[in-house]
Coordinates of C-alpha atoms (C1' of nucleotides) in Angstrom, one line a residue:
Chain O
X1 CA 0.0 0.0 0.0
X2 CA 1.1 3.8 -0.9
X3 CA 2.4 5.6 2.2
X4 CA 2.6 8.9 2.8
X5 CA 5.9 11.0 2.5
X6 CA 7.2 14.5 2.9
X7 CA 9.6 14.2 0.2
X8 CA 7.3 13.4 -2.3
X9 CA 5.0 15.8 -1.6
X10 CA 7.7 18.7 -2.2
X11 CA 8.9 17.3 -4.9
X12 CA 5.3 17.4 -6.7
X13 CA 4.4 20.8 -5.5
X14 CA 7.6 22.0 -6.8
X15 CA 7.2 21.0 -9.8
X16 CA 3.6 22.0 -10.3
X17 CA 4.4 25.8 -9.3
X18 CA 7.5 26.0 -11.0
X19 CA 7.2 27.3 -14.7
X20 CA 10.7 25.8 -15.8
X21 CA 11.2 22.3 -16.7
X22 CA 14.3 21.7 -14.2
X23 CA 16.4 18.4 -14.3
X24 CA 16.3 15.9 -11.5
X25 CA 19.4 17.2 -10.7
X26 CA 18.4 21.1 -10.4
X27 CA 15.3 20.3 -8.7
X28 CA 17.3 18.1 -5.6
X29 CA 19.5 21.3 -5.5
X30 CA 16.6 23.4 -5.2
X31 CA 14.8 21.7 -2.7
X32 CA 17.9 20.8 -0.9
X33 CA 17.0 24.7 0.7
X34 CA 14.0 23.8 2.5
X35 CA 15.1 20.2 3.1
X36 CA 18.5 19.6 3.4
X37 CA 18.7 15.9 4.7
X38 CA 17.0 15.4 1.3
X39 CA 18.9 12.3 -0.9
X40 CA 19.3 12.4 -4.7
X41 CA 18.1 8.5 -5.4
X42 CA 14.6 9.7 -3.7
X43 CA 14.3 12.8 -6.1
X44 CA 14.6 9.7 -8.8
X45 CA 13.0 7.6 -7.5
X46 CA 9.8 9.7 -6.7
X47 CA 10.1 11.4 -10.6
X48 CA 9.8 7.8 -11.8
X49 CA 6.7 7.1 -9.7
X50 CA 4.8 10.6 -10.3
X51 CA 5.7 9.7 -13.7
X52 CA 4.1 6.3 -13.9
X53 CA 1.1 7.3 -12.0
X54 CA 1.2 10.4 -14.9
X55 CA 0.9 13.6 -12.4
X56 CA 4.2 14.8 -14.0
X57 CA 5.6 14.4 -17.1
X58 CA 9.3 13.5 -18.2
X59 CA 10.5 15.4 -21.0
X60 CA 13.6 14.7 -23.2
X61 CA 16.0 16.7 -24.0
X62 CA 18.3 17.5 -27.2
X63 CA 21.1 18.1 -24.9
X64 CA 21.6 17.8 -21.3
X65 CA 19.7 15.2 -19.0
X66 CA 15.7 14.7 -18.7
X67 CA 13.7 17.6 -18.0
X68 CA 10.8 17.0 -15.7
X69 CA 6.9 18.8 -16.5
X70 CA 4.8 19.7 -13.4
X71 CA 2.2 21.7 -15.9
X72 CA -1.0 20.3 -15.9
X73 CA -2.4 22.2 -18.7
X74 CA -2.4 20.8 -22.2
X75 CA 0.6 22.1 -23.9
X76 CA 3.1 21.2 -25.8
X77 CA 7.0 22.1 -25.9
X78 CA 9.1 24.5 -27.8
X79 CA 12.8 23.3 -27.3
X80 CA 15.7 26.0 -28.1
X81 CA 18.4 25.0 -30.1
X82 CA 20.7 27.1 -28.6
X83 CA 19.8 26.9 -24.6
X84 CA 18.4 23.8 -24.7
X85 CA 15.7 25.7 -22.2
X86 CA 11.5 24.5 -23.2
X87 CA 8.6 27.0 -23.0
X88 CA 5.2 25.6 -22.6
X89 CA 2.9 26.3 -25.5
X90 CA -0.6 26.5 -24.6
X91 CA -3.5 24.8 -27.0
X92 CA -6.8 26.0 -27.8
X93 CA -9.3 23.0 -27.3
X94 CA -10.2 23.5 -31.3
X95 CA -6.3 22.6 -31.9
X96 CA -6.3 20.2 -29.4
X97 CA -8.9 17.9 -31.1
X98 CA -7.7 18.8 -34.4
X99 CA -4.3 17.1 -33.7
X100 CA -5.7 14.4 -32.0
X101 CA -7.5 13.6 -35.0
X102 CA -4.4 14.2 -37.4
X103 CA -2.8 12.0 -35.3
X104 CA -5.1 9.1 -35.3
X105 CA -5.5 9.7 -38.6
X106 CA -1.8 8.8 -39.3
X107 CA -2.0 5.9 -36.9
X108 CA -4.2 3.6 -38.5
X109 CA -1.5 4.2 -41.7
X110 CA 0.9 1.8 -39.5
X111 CA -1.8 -0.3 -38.2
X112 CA -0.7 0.8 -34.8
X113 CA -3.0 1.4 -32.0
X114 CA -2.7 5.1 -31.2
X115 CA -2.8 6.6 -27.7
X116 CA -1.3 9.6 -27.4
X117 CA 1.5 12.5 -29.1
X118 CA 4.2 14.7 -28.1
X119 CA 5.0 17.5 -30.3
X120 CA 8.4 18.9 -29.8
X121 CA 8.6 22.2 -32.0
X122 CA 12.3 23.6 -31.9
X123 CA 13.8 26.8 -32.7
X124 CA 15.4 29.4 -31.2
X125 CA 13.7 31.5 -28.1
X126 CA 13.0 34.6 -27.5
X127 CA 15.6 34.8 -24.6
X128 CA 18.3 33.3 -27.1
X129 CA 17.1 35.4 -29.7
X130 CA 17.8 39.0 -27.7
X131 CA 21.4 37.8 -26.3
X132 CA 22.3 36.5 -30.3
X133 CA 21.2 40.1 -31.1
X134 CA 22.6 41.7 -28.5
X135 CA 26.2 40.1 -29.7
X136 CA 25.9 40.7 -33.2
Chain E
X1 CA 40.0 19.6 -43.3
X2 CA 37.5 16.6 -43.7
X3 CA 39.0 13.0 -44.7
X4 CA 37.7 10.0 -45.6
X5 CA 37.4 6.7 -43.4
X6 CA 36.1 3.6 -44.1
X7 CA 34.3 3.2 -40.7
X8 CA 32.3 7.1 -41.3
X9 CA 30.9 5.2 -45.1
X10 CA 29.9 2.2 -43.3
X11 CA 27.9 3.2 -40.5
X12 CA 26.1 5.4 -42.7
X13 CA 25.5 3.4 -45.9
X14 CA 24.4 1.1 -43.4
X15 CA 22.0 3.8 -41.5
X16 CA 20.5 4.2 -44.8
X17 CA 20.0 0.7 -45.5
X18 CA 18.1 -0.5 -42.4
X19 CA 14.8 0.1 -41.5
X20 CA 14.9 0.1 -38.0
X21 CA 15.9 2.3 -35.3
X22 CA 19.4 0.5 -34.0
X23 CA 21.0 2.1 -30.5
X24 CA 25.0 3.0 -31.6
X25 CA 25.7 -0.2 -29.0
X26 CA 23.4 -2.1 -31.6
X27 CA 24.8 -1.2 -34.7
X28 CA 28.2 -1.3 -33.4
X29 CA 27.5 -5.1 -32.9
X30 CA 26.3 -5.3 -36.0
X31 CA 29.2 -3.3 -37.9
X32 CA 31.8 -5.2 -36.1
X33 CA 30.5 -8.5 -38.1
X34 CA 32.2 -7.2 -41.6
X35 CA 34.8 -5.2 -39.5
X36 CA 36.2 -6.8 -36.5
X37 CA 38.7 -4.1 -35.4
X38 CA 36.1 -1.1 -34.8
X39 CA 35.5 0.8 -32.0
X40 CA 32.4 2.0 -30.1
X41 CA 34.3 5.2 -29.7
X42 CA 34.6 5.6 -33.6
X43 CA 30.6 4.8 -34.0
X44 CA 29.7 7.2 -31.5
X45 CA 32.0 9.9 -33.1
X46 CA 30.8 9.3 -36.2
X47 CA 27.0 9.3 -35.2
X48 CA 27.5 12.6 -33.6
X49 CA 29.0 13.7 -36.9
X50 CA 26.5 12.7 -39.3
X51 CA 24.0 14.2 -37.1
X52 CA 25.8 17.3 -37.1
X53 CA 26.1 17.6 -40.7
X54 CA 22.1 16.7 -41.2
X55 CA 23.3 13.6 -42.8
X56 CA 21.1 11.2 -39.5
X57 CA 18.9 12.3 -37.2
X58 CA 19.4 11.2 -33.1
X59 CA 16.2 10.0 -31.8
X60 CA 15.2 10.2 -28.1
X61 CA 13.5 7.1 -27.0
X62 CA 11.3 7.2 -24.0
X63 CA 13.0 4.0 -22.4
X64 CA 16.6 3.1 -23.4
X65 CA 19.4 4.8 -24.8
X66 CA 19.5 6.8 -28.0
X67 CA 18.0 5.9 -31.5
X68 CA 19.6 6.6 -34.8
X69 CA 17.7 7.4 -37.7
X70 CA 19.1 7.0 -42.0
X71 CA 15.8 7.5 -43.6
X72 CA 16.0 10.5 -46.0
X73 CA 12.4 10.5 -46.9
X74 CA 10.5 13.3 -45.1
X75 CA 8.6 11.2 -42.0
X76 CA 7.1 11.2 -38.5
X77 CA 8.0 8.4 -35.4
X78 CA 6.1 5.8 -33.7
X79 CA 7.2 5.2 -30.6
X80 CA 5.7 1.9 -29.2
X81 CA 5.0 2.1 -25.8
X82 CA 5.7 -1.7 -25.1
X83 CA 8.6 -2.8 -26.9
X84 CA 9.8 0.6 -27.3
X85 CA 10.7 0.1 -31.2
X86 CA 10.1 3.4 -33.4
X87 CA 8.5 2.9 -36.9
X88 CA 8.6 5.6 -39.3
X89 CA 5.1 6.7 -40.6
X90 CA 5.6 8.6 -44.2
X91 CA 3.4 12.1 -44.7
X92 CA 2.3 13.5 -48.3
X93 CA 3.8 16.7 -49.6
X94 CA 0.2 18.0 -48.3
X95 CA 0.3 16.6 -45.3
X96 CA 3.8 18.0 -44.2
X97 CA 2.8 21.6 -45.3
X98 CA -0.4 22.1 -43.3
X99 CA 1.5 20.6 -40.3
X100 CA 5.0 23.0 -41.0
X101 CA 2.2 25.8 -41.2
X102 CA 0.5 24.9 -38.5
X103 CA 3.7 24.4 -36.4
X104 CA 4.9 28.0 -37.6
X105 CA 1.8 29.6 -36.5
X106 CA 2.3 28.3 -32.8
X107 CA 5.5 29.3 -32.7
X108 CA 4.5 33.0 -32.7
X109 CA 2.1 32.5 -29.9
X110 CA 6.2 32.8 -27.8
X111 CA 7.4 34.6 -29.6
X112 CA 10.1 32.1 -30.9
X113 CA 11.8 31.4 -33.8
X114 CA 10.6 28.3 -35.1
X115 CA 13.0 26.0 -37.6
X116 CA 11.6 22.9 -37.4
X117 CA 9.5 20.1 -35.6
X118 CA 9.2 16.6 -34.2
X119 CA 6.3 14.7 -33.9
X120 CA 6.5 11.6 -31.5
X121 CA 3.3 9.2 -32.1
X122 CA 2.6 7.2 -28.9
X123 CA 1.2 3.7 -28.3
X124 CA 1.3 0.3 -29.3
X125 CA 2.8 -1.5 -32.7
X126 CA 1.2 -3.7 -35.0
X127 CA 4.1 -6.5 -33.0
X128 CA 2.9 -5.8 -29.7
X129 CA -0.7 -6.0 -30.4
X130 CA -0.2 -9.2 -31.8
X131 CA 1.7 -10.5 -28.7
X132 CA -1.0 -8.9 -26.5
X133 CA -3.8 -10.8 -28.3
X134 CA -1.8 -14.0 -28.1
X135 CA -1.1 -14.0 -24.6
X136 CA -5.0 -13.1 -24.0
Chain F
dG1 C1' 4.5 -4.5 13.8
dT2 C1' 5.3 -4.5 9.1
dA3 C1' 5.5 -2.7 4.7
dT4 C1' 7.0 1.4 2.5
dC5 C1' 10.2 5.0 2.1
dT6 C1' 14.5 7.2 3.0
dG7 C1' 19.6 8.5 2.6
dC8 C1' 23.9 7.0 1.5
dA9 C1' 27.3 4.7 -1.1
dA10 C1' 28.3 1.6 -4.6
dA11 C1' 27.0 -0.1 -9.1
dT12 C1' 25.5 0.4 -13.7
dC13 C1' 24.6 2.2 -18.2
dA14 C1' 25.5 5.3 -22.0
dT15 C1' 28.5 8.4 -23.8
dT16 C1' 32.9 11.1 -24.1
dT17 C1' 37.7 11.9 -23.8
dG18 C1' 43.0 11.3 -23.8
dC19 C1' 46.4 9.5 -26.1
dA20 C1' 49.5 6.7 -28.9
dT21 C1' 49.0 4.8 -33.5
dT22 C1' 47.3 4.5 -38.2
dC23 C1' 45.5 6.4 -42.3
dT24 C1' 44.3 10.1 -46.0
dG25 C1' 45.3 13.8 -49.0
Chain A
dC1 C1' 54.6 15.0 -43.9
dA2 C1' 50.6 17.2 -41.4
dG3 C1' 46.3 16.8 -40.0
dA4 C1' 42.4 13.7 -39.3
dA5 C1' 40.5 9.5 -37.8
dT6 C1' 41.0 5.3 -35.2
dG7 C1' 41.0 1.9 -31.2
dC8 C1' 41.6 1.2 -26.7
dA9 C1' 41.1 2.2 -22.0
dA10 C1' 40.0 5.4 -18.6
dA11 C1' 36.9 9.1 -17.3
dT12 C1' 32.5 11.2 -16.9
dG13 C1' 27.6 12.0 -16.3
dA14 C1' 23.1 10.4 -15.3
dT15 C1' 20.4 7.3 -13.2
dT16 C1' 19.6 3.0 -10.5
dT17 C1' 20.2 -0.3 -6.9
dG18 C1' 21.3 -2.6 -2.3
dC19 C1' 20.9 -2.1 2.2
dA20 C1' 20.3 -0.6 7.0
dG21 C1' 17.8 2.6 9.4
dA22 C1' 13.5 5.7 9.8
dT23 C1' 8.6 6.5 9.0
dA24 C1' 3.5 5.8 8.1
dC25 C1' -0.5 3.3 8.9

DNA sequence: GTATCTGCAAATCATTTGCATTCTG
DNA sequence: CAGAATGCAAATGATTTGCAGATAC
């Protein structure tokens, strides 16, 4: 049976109020602060469980190590090329349904059963953008 | 300035040639059949290379360790959530506009730069389906 | 009281790097 | 010959695992 534990609950509450997607690493840093007897293997091993039981979301990333999602809106992710940072990109429900239904759509072409997608756009941000500017 | 090596041809002719997804650990295996004296190092030096110059694209699996891609027809991934195998699902010159248009259009919603995208399909292959039924 | 969860340290897995040697232009 | 590329072994980085002690129910 699931007990109860402190160090799960901060580590989901983080990552719910937190607008960044922060790696396991830079979240047990963070909360390190507040809790400092905090371990690294229970940061893991509590991402991996929220993750199963799909309260958070692991993202992948171009470069460095996973990225963890708290944001329980539908979005989808806009990685930089240059940073390597994501930005959350907020869906209408009229887009949401229309790329579900593309996405079925191309499904059935493999005879696969389809559940879900993740669109990655990528590009360079607006962050990125400004400091290339600024250098040029 | 760039030389030729017989290992760099052969890990991409053989990219190109293959329809599945190999890990570098998997086509080094394979590679190391016709040519006995390569290294792991030299495959994943070379991977990174091809990637760099567009030549392959690295795909993130959800599970295990990096994917490598040789297909040069324009196409979208299926990612299988039980075996974890991609399979490449092939868009129309129609298709791959309206979603390019579509991408570029949420883009600007961050004010980002967009280049390109990456659409991930998620569930479960025509293999796994099979096996599913079966053991049912 | 017992199963779950933790923190730590050690282990593992994937990938990268240093370096002496070999190959290409 | 000079610079690039290789193979090997060692190093690194991220994540996982084993285990003894702490905690929840």
């Amino acid at each position: 049976m699931k007990k109860y534990s402190k160090q799960r609950e901060i580590i989901l509450e983080s990552l719910r109020e937190r607008k960044d997607h922060p790696t396991a690493e830079k979240l047990f840093m963070d909360l390190k602060k507040q809790m400092p007897e905090l371990g690294i293997a229970t940061v893991y091993r509590n991402l991996t469980e929220l993750c199963e039981e799909g309260l958070i979301t692991k993202v992948k990333s171009k470069k460095g190590p996973d990225r963890y999602d708290g944001n329980e809106l539908p979005h989808i992710h806009f990685e930089c090329k240059k940073c390597g940072d994501f930005i959350d990109i907020y869906l209408t429900e009229t887009q949401i349904k229309q790329m579900h239904m593309s996405m079925k759509k191309l499904s059935t072409e493999v005879e696969a059963e389809y559940e879900n997608s993740e669109i990655y756009l990528n590009g360079i941000c607006k962050k990125c953008k400004k400091i290339a500017e600024k250098v040029v």
